[in-house]
PDB file of N, CA and C in Angstrom:
ATOM      1  N   MET A 220      23.834 -30.203 -47.492  1.00 49.00           N
ATOM      2  CA  MET A 220      24.556 -29.667 -48.616  1.00 49.00           C
ATOM      3  C   MET A 220      24.187 -30.464 -49.860  1.00 49.00           C
ATOM      4  N   LYS A 221      23.889 -29.773 -50.932  1.00 51.00           N
ATOM      5  CA  LYS A 221      23.552 -30.411 -52.197  1.00 51.00           C
ATOM      6  C   LYS A 221      24.820 -30.630 -53.006  1.00 51.00           C
ATOM      7  N   CYS A 222      24.893 -31.733 -53.738  1.00 56.00           N
ATOM      8  CA  CYS A 222      26.022 -32.017 -54.616  1.00 56.00           C
ATOM      9  C   CYS A 222      25.496 -32.312 -56.005  1.00 56.00           C
ATOM     10  N   GLY A 223      26.269 -31.976 -57.005  1.00 58.00           N
ATOM     11  CA  GLY A 223      25.867 -32.246 -58.377  1.00 58.00           C
ATOM     12  C   GLY A 223      26.323 -31.134 -59.293  1.00 58.00           C
ATOM     13  N   LYS A 224      25.945 -31.224 -60.555  1.00 59.00           N
ATOM     14  CA  LYS A 224      26.409 -30.248 -61.539  1.00 59.00           C
ATOM     15  C   LYS A 224      25.497 -29.036 -61.626  1.00 59.00           C
ATOM     16  N   PHE A 225      24.174 -29.188 -61.452  1.00 56.00           N
ATOM     17  CA  PHE A 225      23.211 -28.093 -61.498  1.00 56.00           C
ATOM     18  C   PHE A 225      23.393 -27.227 -62.744  1.00 56.00           C
ATOM     19  N   LEU A 226      23.401 -27.861 -63.890  1.00 57.00           N
ATOM     20  CA  LEU A 226      23.651 -27.153 -65.134  1.00 57.00           C
ATOM     21  C   LEU A 226      22.639 -26.048 -65.397  1.00 57.00           C
ATOM     22  N   HIS A 227      21.409 -26.211 -64.926  1.00 58.00           N
ATOM     23  CA  HIS A 227      20.400 -25.176 -65.151  1.00 58.00           C
ATOM     24  C   HIS A 227      20.740 -23.874 -64.422  1.00 58.00           C
ATOM     25  N   LEU A 228      21.627 -23.932 -63.429  1.00 57.00           N
ATOM     26  CA  LEU A 228      22.050 -22.715 -62.728  1.00 57.00           C
ATOM     27  C   LEU A 228      23.291 -22.082 -63.343  1.00 57.00           C
ATOM     28  N   SER A 229      24.011 -22.832 -64.195  1.00 55.00           N
ATOM     29  CA  SER A 229      25.281 -22.304 -64.675  1.00 55.00           C
ATOM     30  C   SER A 229      25.413 -22.250 -66.190  1.00 55.00           C
ATOM     31  N   THR A 230      24.429 -22.695 -66.906  1.00 55.00           N
ATOM     32  CA  THR A 230      24.524 -22.661 -68.352  1.00 55.00           C
ATOM     33  C   THR A 230      24.507 -21.215 -68.828  1.00 55.00           C
ATOM     34  N   PRO A 231      25.519 -20.798 -69.606  1.00 57.00           N
ATOM     35  CA  PRO A 231      25.523 -19.419 -70.098  1.00 57.00           C
ATOM     36  C   PRO A 231      24.257 -19.127 -70.912  1.00 57.00           C
ATOM     37  N   ILE A 232      23.756 -17.937 -70.736  1.00 60.00           N
ATOM     38  CA  ILE A 232      22.519 -17.535 -71.393  1.00 60.00           C
ATOM     39  C   ILE A 232      22.853 -16.490 -72.444  1.00 60.00           C
ATOM     40  N   GLU A 233      22.393 -16.702 -73.673  1.00 64.00           N
ATOM     41  CA  GLU A 233      22.705 -15.763 -74.749  1.00 64.00           C
ATOM     42  C   GLU A 233      21.746 -14.583 -74.792  1.00 64.00           C
ATOM     43  N   ASN A 234      20.633 -14.679 -74.088  1.00 62.00           N
ATOM     44  CA  ASN A 234      19.662 -13.593 -74.054  1.00 62.00           C
ATOM     45  C   ASN A 234      20.153 -12.538 -73.061  1.00 62.00           C
ATOM     46  N   PRO A 235      20.493 -11.321 -73.525  1.00 57.00           N
ATOM     47  CA  PRO A 235      21.028 -10.305 -72.610  1.00 57.00           C
ATOM     48  C   PRO A 235      20.019  -9.805 -71.581  1.00 57.00           C
ATOM     49  N   GLU A 236      18.745 -10.085 -71.778  1.00 61.00           N
ATOM     50  CA  GLU A 236      17.734  -9.647 -70.812  1.00 61.00           C
ATOM     51  C   GLU A 236      17.600 -10.604 -69.636  1.00 61.00           C
ATOM     52  N   MET A 237      18.149 -11.802 -69.771  1.00 58.00           N
ATOM     53  CA  MET A 237      18.088 -12.787 -68.694  1.00 58.00           C
ATOM     54  C   MET A 237      19.233 -12.550 -67.714  1.00 58.00           C
ATOM     55  N   PRO A 238      19.048 -12.903 -66.432  1.00 55.00           N
ATOM     56  CA  PRO A 238      20.129 -12.709 -65.451  1.00 55.00           C
ATOM     57  C   PRO A 238      21.283 -13.664 -65.719  1.00 55.00           C
ATOM     58  N   ASP A 239      22.471 -13.273 -65.244  1.00 59.00           N
ATOM     59  CA  ASP A 239      23.639 -14.142 -65.363  1.00 59.00           C
ATOM     60  C   ASP A 239      23.443 -15.386 -64.515  1.00 59.00           C
ATOM     61  N   PRO A 240      24.121 -16.470 -64.881  1.00 65.00           N
ATOM     62  CA  PRO A 240      24.062 -17.684 -64.044  1.00 65.00           C
ATOM     63  C   PRO A 240      24.631 -17.402 -62.653  1.00 65.00           C
ATOM     64  N   TRP A 241      24.177 -18.140 -61.653  1.00 67.00           N
ATOM     65  CA  TRP A 241      24.615 -17.927 -60.275  1.00 67.00           C
ATOM     66  C   TRP A 241      25.845 -18.742 -59.920  1.00 67.00           C
ATOM     67  N   VAL A 242      26.025 -19.880 -60.549  1.00 69.00           N
ATOM     68  CA  VAL A 242      27.138 -20.757 -60.196  1.00 69.00           C
ATOM     69  C   VAL A 242      28.419 -20.219 -60.824  1.00 69.00           C
ATOM     70  N   ARG A 243      29.453 -20.055 -60.008  1.00 68.00           N
ATOM     71  CA  ARG A 243      30.732 -19.477 -60.439  1.00 68.00           C
ATOM     72  C   ARG A 243      31.890 -20.352 -59.968  1.00 68.00           C
ATOM     73  N   MET A 244      33.075 -20.056 -60.498  1.00 67.00           N
ATOM     74  CA  MET A 244      34.306 -20.702 -60.052  1.00 67.00           C
ATOM     75  C   MET A 244      35.077 -19.708 -59.184  1.00 67.00           C
ATOM     76  N   LEU A 245      35.526 -20.152 -58.016  1.00 68.00           N
ATOM     77  CA  LEU A 245      36.349 -19.346 -57.130  1.00 68.00           C
ATOM     78  C   LEU A 245      37.339 -20.271 -56.441  1.00 68.00           C
ATOM     79  N   ASN A 246      38.634 -19.998 -56.604  1.00 70.00           N
ATOM     80  CA  ASN A 246      39.683 -20.846 -56.009  1.00 70.00           C
ATOM     81  C   ASN A 246      39.473 -22.317 -56.358  1.00 70.00           C
ATOM     82  N   SER A 247      39.178 -22.567 -57.622  1.00 74.00           N
ATOM     83  CA  SER A 247      38.968 -23.924 -58.162  1.00 74.00           C
ATOM     84  C   SER A 247      37.749 -24.623 -57.564  1.00 74.00           C
ATOM     85  N   LYS A 248      36.867 -23.878 -56.930  1.00 69.00           N
ATOM     86  CA  LYS A 248      35.634 -24.442 -56.376  1.00 69.00           C
ATOM     87  C   LYS A 248      34.455 -23.892 -57.166  1.00 69.00           C
ATOM     88  N   ARG A 249      33.626 -24.799 -57.664  1.00 69.00           N
ATOM     89  CA  ARG A 249      32.472 -24.414 -58.454  1.00 69.00           C
ATOM     90  C   ARG A 249      31.248 -24.424 -57.557  1.00 69.00           C
ATOM     91  N   GLY A 250      30.512 -23.319 -57.528  1.00 71.00           N
ATOM     92  CA  GLY A 250      29.319 -23.303 -56.696  1.00 71.00           C
ATOM     93  C   GLY A 250      28.703 -21.926 -56.602  1.00 71.00           C
ATOM     94  N   LEU A 251      27.707 -21.836 -55.764  1.00 74.00           N
ATOM     95  CA  LEU A 251      27.045 -20.576 -55.453  1.00 74.00           C
ATOM     96  C   LEU A 251      27.808 -19.975 -54.279  1.00 74.00           C
ATOM     97  N   HIS A 252      28.546 -18.902 -54.513  1.00 74.00           N
ATOM     98  CA  HIS A 252      29.408 -18.318 -53.494  1.00 74.00           C
ATOM     99  C   HIS A 252      28.686 -17.162 -52.814  1.00 74.00           C
ATOM    100  N   LEU A 253      28.531 -17.299 -51.503  1.00 81.00           N
ATOM    101  CA  LEU A 253      27.806 -16.314 -50.707  1.00 81.00           C
ATOM    102  C   LEU A 253      28.727 -15.645 -49.695  1.00 81.00           C
ATOM    103  N   VAL A 254      28.428 -14.399 -49.391  1.00 86.00           N
ATOM    104  CA  VAL A 254      29.043 -13.710 -48.260  1.00 86.00           C
ATOM    105  C   VAL A 254      27.923 -13.565 -47.237  1.00 86.00           C
ATOM    106  N   VAL A 255      28.122 -14.130 -46.046  1.00 89.00           N
ATOM    107  CA  VAL A 255      27.089 -14.143 -45.014  1.00 89.00           C
ATOM    108  C   VAL A 255      27.623 -13.444 -43.768  1.00 89.00           C
ATOM    109  N   LEU A 256      26.821 -12.562 -43.210  1.00 89.00           N
ATOM    110  CA  LEU A 256      27.166 -11.888 -41.957  1.00 89.00           C
ATOM    111  C   LEU A 256      26.275 -12.452 -40.864  1.00 89.00           C
ATOM    112  N   TYR A 257      26.906 -13.031 -39.839  1.00 88.00           N
ATOM    113  CA  TYR A 257      26.196 -13.553 -38.673  1.00 88.00           C
ATOM    114  C   TYR A 257      26.469 -12.650 -37.492  1.00 88.00           C
ATOM    115  N   LEU A 258      25.471 -12.524 -36.640  1.00 86.00           N
ATOM    116  CA  LEU A 258      25.649 -11.862 -35.354  1.00 86.00           C
ATOM    117  C   LEU A 258      25.605 -12.936 -34.279  1.00 86.00           C
ATOM    118  N   ASN A 259      26.596 -12.951 -33.410  1.00 83.00           N
ATOM    119  CA  ASN A 259      26.590 -13.854 -32.259  1.00 83.00           C
ATOM    120  C   ASN A 259      26.206 -13.040 -31.040  1.00 83.00           C
ATOM    121  N   LEU A 260      25.038 -13.318 -30.509  1.00 80.00           N
ATOM    122  CA  LEU A 260      24.548 -12.628 -29.319  1.00 80.00           C
ATOM    123  C   LEU A 260      24.281 -13.679 -28.253  1.00 80.00           C
ATOM    124  N   GLY A 261      25.220 -13.804 -27.313  1.00 80.00           N
ATOM    125  CA  GLY A 261      25.102 -14.856 -26.305  1.00 80.00           C
ATOM    126  C   GLY A 261      25.216 -16.211 -26.978  1.00 80.00           C
ATOM    127  N   ASP A 262      24.226 -17.059 -26.759  1.00 88.00           N
ATOM    128  CA  ASP A 262      24.211 -18.385 -27.383  1.00 88.00           C
ATOM    129  C   ASP A 262      23.551 -18.369 -28.753  1.00 88.00           C
ATOM    130  N   TRP A 263      23.075 -17.234 -29.177  1.00 88.00           N
ATOM    131  CA  TRP A 263      22.359 -17.120 -30.452  1.00 88.00           C
ATOM    132  C   TRP A 263      23.318 -16.758 -31.575  1.00 88.00           C
ATOM    133  N   ARG A 264      23.182 -17.433 -32.693  1.00 88.00           N
ATOM    134  CA  ARG A 264      23.917 -17.102 -33.916  1.00 88.00           C
ATOM    135  C   ARG A 264      22.873 -16.759 -34.975  1.00 88.00           C
ATOM    136  N   ILE A 265      22.783 -15.483 -35.293  1.00 88.00           N
ATOM    137  CA  ILE A 265      21.700 -14.990 -36.140  1.00 88.00           C
ATOM    138  C   ILE A 265      22.258 -14.560 -37.492  1.00 88.00           C
ATOM    139  N   PRO A 266      21.782 -15.170 -38.607  1.00 89.00           N
ATOM    140  CA  PRO A 266      22.201 -14.664 -39.912  1.00 89.00           C
ATOM    141  C   PRO A 266      21.600 -13.274 -40.131  1.00 89.00           C
ATOM    142  N   TRP A 267      22.449 -12.272 -40.290  1.00 88.00           N
ATOM    143  CA  TRP A 267      21.998 -10.888 -40.403  1.00 88.00           C
ATOM    144  C   TRP A 267      21.696 -10.518 -41.845  1.00 88.00           C
ATOM    145  N   SER A 268      22.645 -10.809 -42.739  1.00 90.00           N
ATOM    146  CA  SER A 268      22.423 -10.494 -44.152  1.00 90.00           C
ATOM    147  C   SER A 268      23.317 -11.355 -45.042  1.00 90.00           C
ATOM    148  N   VAL A 269      22.924 -11.444 -46.309  1.00 89.00           N
ATOM    149  CA  VAL A 269      23.593 -12.315 -47.278  1.00 89.00           C
ATOM    150  C   VAL A 269      23.734 -11.561 -48.599  1.00 89.00           C
ATOM    151  N   ARG A 270      24.852 -11.777 -49.277  1.00 88.00           N
ATOM    152  CA  ARG A 270      25.049 -11.259 -50.627  1.00 88.00           C
ATOM    153  C   ARG A 270      25.593 -12.395 -51.497  1.00 88.00           C
ATOM    154  N   VAL A 271      25.209 -12.412 -52.760  1.00 83.00           N
ATOM    155  CA  VAL A 271      25.705 -13.396 -53.719  1.00 83.00           C
ATOM    156  C   VAL A 271      26.859 -12.774 -54.491  1.00 83.00           C
ATOM    157  N   TRP A 272      27.982 -13.492 -54.546  1.00 80.00           N
ATOM    158  CA  TRP A 272      29.104 -13.043 -55.350  1.00 80.00           C
ATOM    159  C   TRP A 272      28.791 -13.369 -56.795  1.00 80.00           C
ATOM    160  N   ARG A 273      28.809 -12.364 -57.661  1.00 77.00           N
ATOM    161  CA  ARG A 273      28.403 -12.506 -59.066  1.00 77.00           C
ATOM    162  C   ARG A 273      29.526 -12.890 -60.005  1.00 77.00           C
ATOM    163  N   GLY A 274      30.744 -12.978 -59.530  1.00 75.00           N
ATOM    164  CA  GLY A 274      31.834 -13.445 -60.376  1.00 75.00           C
ATOM    165  C   GLY A 274      32.865 -12.383 -60.671  1.00 75.00           C
ATOM    166  N   LYS A 275      33.886 -12.819 -61.372  1.00 77.00           N
ATOM    167  CA  LYS A 275      35.006 -11.950 -61.727  1.00 77.00           C
ATOM    168  C   LYS A 275      34.503 -10.730 -62.497  1.00 77.00           C
ATOM    169  N   GLY A 276      35.053  -9.584 -62.159  1.00 80.00           N
ATOM    170  CA  GLY A 276      34.652  -8.350 -62.828  1.00 80.00           C
ATOM    171  C   GLY A 276      33.474  -7.655 -62.163  1.00 80.00           C
ATOM    172  N   GLN A 277      32.897  -8.270 -61.151  1.00 82.00           N
ATOM    173  CA  GLN A 277      31.784  -7.680 -60.409  1.00 82.00           C
ATOM    174  C   GLN A 277      32.286  -7.261 -59.029  1.00 82.00           C
ATOM    175  N   THR A 278      31.395  -6.885 -58.147  1.00 85.00           N
ATOM    176  CA  THR A 278      31.757  -6.500 -56.784  1.00 85.00           C
ATOM    177  C   THR A 278      32.533  -7.639 -56.124  1.00 85.00           C
ATOM    178  N   SER A 279      33.683  -7.310 -55.525  1.00 86.00           N
ATOM    179  CA  SER A 279      34.526  -8.341 -54.915  1.00 86.00           C
ATOM    180  C   SER A 279      33.906  -8.852 -53.616  1.00 86.00           C
ATOM    181  N   LEU A 280      34.436  -9.978 -53.145  1.00 84.00           N
ATOM    182  CA  LEU A 280      33.970 -10.536 -51.875  1.00 84.00           C
ATOM    183  C   LEU A 280      34.208  -9.557 -50.729  1.00 84.00           C
ATOM    184  N   ALA A 281      35.365  -8.911 -50.725  1.00 88.00           N
ATOM    185  CA  ALA A 281      35.672  -7.955 -49.657  1.00 88.00           C
ATOM    186  C   ALA A 281      34.736  -6.747 -49.720  1.00 88.00           C
ATOM    187  N   GLN A 282      34.412  -6.271 -50.913  1.00 89.00           N
ATOM    188  CA  GLN A 282      33.487  -5.146 -51.057  1.00 89.00           C
ATOM    189  C   GLN A 282      32.093  -5.533 -50.577  1.00 89.00           C
ATOM    190  N   LEU A 283      31.677  -6.764 -50.883  1.00 89.00           N
ATOM    191  CA  LEU A 283      30.378  -7.242 -50.385  1.00 89.00           C
ATOM    192  C   LEU A 283      30.378  -7.290 -48.862  1.00 89.00           C
ATOM    193  N   ALA A 284      31.476  -7.763 -48.281  1.00 89.00           N
ATOM    194  CA  ALA A 284      31.573  -7.838 -46.819  1.00 89.00           C
ATOM    195  C   ALA A 284      31.514  -6.442 -46.199  1.00 89.00           C
ATOM    196  N   CYS A 285      32.148  -5.462 -46.836  1.00 89.00           N
ATOM    197  CA  CYS A 285      32.100  -4.074 -46.334  1.00 89.00           C
ATOM    198  C   CYS A 285      30.662  -3.570 -46.327  1.00 89.00           C
ATOM    199  N   LYS A 286      29.918  -3.884 -47.377  1.00 89.00           N
ATOM    200  CA  LYS A 286      28.515  -3.468 -47.446  1.00 89.00           C
ATOM    201  C   LYS A 286      27.693  -4.128 -46.345  1.00 89.00           C
ATOM    202  N   LEU A 287      27.985  -5.400 -46.050  1.00 88.00           N
ATOM    203  CA  LEU A 287      27.263  -6.096 -44.988  1.00 88.00           C
ATOM    204  C   LEU A 287      27.576  -5.483 -43.624  1.00 88.00           C
ATOM    205  N   LEU A 288      28.841  -5.168 -43.378  1.00 87.00           N
ATOM    206  CA  LEU A 288      29.210  -4.549 -42.098  1.00 87.00           C
ATOM    207  C   LEU A 288      28.480  -3.225 -41.892  1.00 87.00           C
ATOM    208  N   ALA A 289      28.282  -2.490 -42.967  1.00 87.00           N
ATOM    209  CA  ALA A 289      27.617  -1.186 -42.872  1.00 87.00           C
ATOM    210  C   ALA A 289      26.148  -1.316 -42.486  1.00 87.00           C
ATOM    211  N   THR A 290      25.567  -2.505 -42.599  1.00 87.00           N
ATOM    212  CA  THR A 290      24.149  -2.692 -42.266  1.00 87.00           C
ATOM    213  C   THR A 290      23.913  -2.939 -40.780  1.00 87.00           C
ATOM    214  N   VAL A 291      24.981  -3.180 -40.027  1.00 85.00           N
ATOM    215  CA  VAL A 291      24.831  -3.475 -38.596  1.00 85.00           C
ATOM    216  C   VAL A 291      24.665  -2.162 -37.829  1.00 85.00           C
ATOM    217  N   PRO A 292      23.561  -2.020 -37.079  1.00 85.00           N
ATOM    218  CA  PRO A 292      23.363  -0.783 -36.312  1.00 85.00           C
ATOM    219  C   PRO A 292      24.444  -0.618 -35.244  1.00 85.00           C
ATOM    220  N   THR A 293      24.947   0.594 -35.099  1.00 82.00           N
ATOM    221  CA  THR A 293      25.995   0.840 -34.104  1.00 82.00           C
ATOM    222  C   THR A 293      25.490   0.584 -32.686  1.00 82.00           C
ATOM    223  N   ALA A 294      24.196   0.686 -32.456  1.00 84.00           N
ATOM    224  CA  ALA A 294      23.632   0.443 -31.117  1.00 84.00           C
ATOM    225  C   ALA A 294      23.893  -0.986 -30.645  1.00 84.00           C
ATOM    226  N   LEU A 295      24.033  -1.930 -31.572  1.00 78.00           N
ATOM    227  CA  LEU A 295      24.299  -3.317 -31.175  1.00 78.00           C
ATOM    228  C   LEU A 295      25.690  -3.477 -30.568  1.00 78.00           C
ATOM    229  N   ALA A 296      26.597  -2.578 -30.889  1.00 75.00           N
ATOM    230  CA  ALA A 296      27.977  -2.709 -30.426  1.00 75.00           C
ATOM    231  C   ALA A 296      28.297  -1.827 -29.224  1.00 75.00           C
ATOM    232  N   LEU A 297      27.338  -1.115 -28.692  1.00 80.00           N
ATOM    233  CA  LEU A 297      27.627  -0.175 -27.607  1.00 80.00           C
ATOM    234  C   LEU A 297      28.039  -0.864 -26.313  1.00 80.00           C
ATOM    235  N   ASP A 298      27.365  -1.936 -25.943  1.00 77.00           N
ATOM    236  CA  ASP A 298      27.601  -2.563 -24.647  1.00 77.00           C
ATOM    237  C   ASP A 298      28.295  -3.920 -24.728  1.00 77.00           C
ATOM    238  N   ALA A 299      28.785  -4.277 -25.901  1.00 75.00           N
ATOM    239  CA  ALA A 299      29.398  -5.597 -26.052  1.00 75.00           C
ATOM    240  C   ALA A 299      30.653  -5.481 -26.910  1.00 75.00           C
ATOM    241  N   PRO A 300      31.626  -6.344 -26.627  1.00 77.00           N
ATOM    242  CA  PRO A 300      32.815  -6.330 -27.490  1.00 77.00           C
ATOM    243  C   PRO A 300      32.443  -6.831 -28.892  1.00 77.00           C
ATOM    244  N   VAL A 301      33.065  -6.250 -29.887  1.00 78.00           N
ATOM    245  CA  VAL A 301      32.809  -6.646 -31.267  1.00 78.00           C
ATOM    246  C   VAL A 301      34.041  -7.364 -31.799  1.00 78.00           C
ATOM    247  N   ILE A 302      33.832  -8.580 -32.279  1.00 81.00           N
ATOM    248  CA  ILE A 302      34.915  -9.371 -32.856  1.00 81.00           C
ATOM    249  C   ILE A 302      34.503  -9.717 -34.279  1.00 81.00           C
ATOM    250  N   VAL A 303      35.342  -9.388 -35.227  1.00 83.00           N
ATOM    251  CA  VAL A 303      35.058  -9.689 -36.629  1.00 83.00           C
ATOM    252  C   VAL A 303      35.938 -10.861 -37.041  1.00 83.00           C
ATOM    253  N   LEU A 304      35.317 -11.952 -37.434  1.00 82.00           N
ATOM    254  CA  LEU A 304      36.030 -13.126 -37.935  1.00 82.00           C
ATOM    255  C   LEU A 304      35.760 -13.228 -39.421  1.00 82.00           C
ATOM    256  N   ALA A 305      36.803 -13.378 -40.200  1.00 83.00           N
ATOM    257  CA  ALA A 305      36.633 -13.463 -41.645  1.00 83.00           C
ATOM    258  C   ALA A 305      37.670 -14.416 -42.226  1.00 83.00           C
ATOM    259  N   ASP A 306      37.330 -15.012 -43.338  1.00 81.00           N
ATOM    260  CA  ASP A 306      38.228 -15.878 -44.079  1.00 81.00           C
ATOM    261  C   ASP A 306      39.351 -15.027 -44.672  1.00 81.00           C
ATOM    262  N   THR A 307      40.445 -15.641 -45.052  1.00 80.00           N
ATOM    263  CA  THR A 307      41.573 -14.902 -45.630  1.00 80.00           C
ATOM    264  C   THR A 307      41.194 -14.187 -46.923  1.00 80.00           C
ATOM    265  N   GLU A 308      40.157 -14.621 -47.583  1.00 76.00           N
ATOM    266  CA  GLU A 308      39.690 -13.972 -48.812  1.00 76.00           C
ATOM    267  C   GLU A 308      39.310 -12.508 -48.558  1.00 76.00           C
ATOM    268  N   PHE A 309      38.992 -12.192 -47.315  1.00 79.00           N
ATOM    269  CA  PHE A 309      38.561 -10.847 -46.955  1.00 79.00           C
ATOM    270  C   PHE A 309      39.698  -9.991 -46.397  1.00 79.00           C
ATOM    271  N   GLY A 310      40.913 -10.503 -46.394  1.00 80.00           N
ATOM    272  CA  GLY A 310      42.037  -9.793 -45.802  1.00 80.00           C
ATOM    273  C   GLY A 310      42.606  -8.706 -46.692  1.00 80.00           C
ATOM    274  N   THR A 311      41.757  -7.882 -47.237  1.00 87.00           N
ATOM    275  CA  THR A 311      42.214  -6.776 -48.083  1.00 87.00           C
ATOM    276  C   THR A 311      42.306  -5.510 -47.256  1.00 87.00           C
ATOM    277  N   ILE A 312      43.071  -4.558 -47.744  1.00 89.00           N
ATOM    278  CA  ILE A 312      43.198  -3.258 -47.075  1.00 89.00           C
ATOM    279  C   ILE A 312      41.819  -2.620 -46.939  1.00 89.00           C
ATOM    280  N   GLU A 313      41.035  -2.694 -48.002  1.00 89.00           N
ATOM    281  CA  GLU A 313      39.695  -2.083 -48.012  1.00 89.00           C
ATOM    282  C   GLU A 313      38.825  -2.649 -46.889  1.00 89.00           C
ATOM    283  N   PHE A 314      38.830  -3.974 -46.738  1.00 86.00           N
ATOM    284  CA  PHE A 314      38.001  -4.600 -45.701  1.00 86.00           C
ATOM    285  C   PHE A 314      38.517  -4.253 -44.306  1.00 86.00           C
ATOM    286  N   LEU A 315      39.835  -4.323 -44.110  1.00 88.00           N
ATOM    287  CA  LEU A 315      40.398  -4.008 -42.795  1.00 88.00           C
ATOM    288  C   LEU A 315      40.128  -2.562 -42.400  1.00 88.00           C
ATOM    289  N   GLN A 316      40.193  -1.659 -43.361  1.00 89.00           N
ATOM    290  CA  GLN A 316      39.889  -0.262 -43.073  1.00 89.00           C
ATOM    291  C   GLN A 316      38.407  -0.089 -42.742  1.00 89.00           C
ATOM    292  N   ALA A 317      37.529  -0.810 -43.419  1.00 86.00           N
ATOM    293  CA  ALA A 317      36.092  -0.733 -43.136  1.00 86.00           C
ATOM    294  C   ALA A 317      35.801  -1.219 -41.719  1.00 86.00           C
ATOM    295  N   VAL A 318      36.465  -2.301 -41.309  1.00 85.00           N
ATOM    296  CA  VAL A 318      36.288  -2.809 -39.942  1.00 85.00           C
ATOM    297  C   VAL A 318      36.795  -1.780 -38.933  1.00 85.00           C
ATOM    298  N   GLN A 319      37.947  -1.190 -39.225  1.00 86.00           N
ATOM    299  CA  GLN A 319      38.519  -0.199 -38.317  1.00 86.00           C
ATOM    300  C   GLN A 319      37.630   1.035 -38.210  1.00 86.00           C
ATOM    301  N   ARG A 320      37.062   1.481 -39.324  1.00 85.00           N
ATOM    302  CA  ARG A 320      36.156   2.645 -39.298  1.00 85.00           C
ATOM    303  C   ARG A 320      34.927   2.373 -38.433  1.00 85.00           C
ATOM    304  N   ARG A 321      34.462   1.121 -38.438  1.00 79.00           N
ATOM    305  CA  ARG A 321      33.291   0.763 -37.644  1.00 79.00           C
ATOM    306  C   ARG A 321      33.614   0.698 -36.155  1.00 79.00           C
ATOM    307  N   GLY A 322      34.895   0.697 -35.817  1.00 74.00           N
ATOM    308  CA  GLY A 322      35.297   0.699 -34.412  1.00 74.00           C
ATOM    309  C   GLY A 322      35.244  -0.679 -33.835  1.00 74.00           C
TER     310      GLY A 322
END
């Protein structure tokens, strides 16, 4: 894990053609906030997909998680129990309904 200020990643940019900074504040924590979907298959833990949270006013963490769940092929869940573990940040109605729709 890297520690430090990383100002080059968070300095606001006045040029509208440049991308927004990646470092954001969430729950009083400053950093690059990612939503990561892992698949646990036996002893294997495989990172399936990743999304970067772009900050307030953009796609929410729960919406990003819903998009990640939609990328998992249904064939992977046919012969194995599916357990979804998520942080409390994802405990929205939208996310719970997305999990339920996926079966």
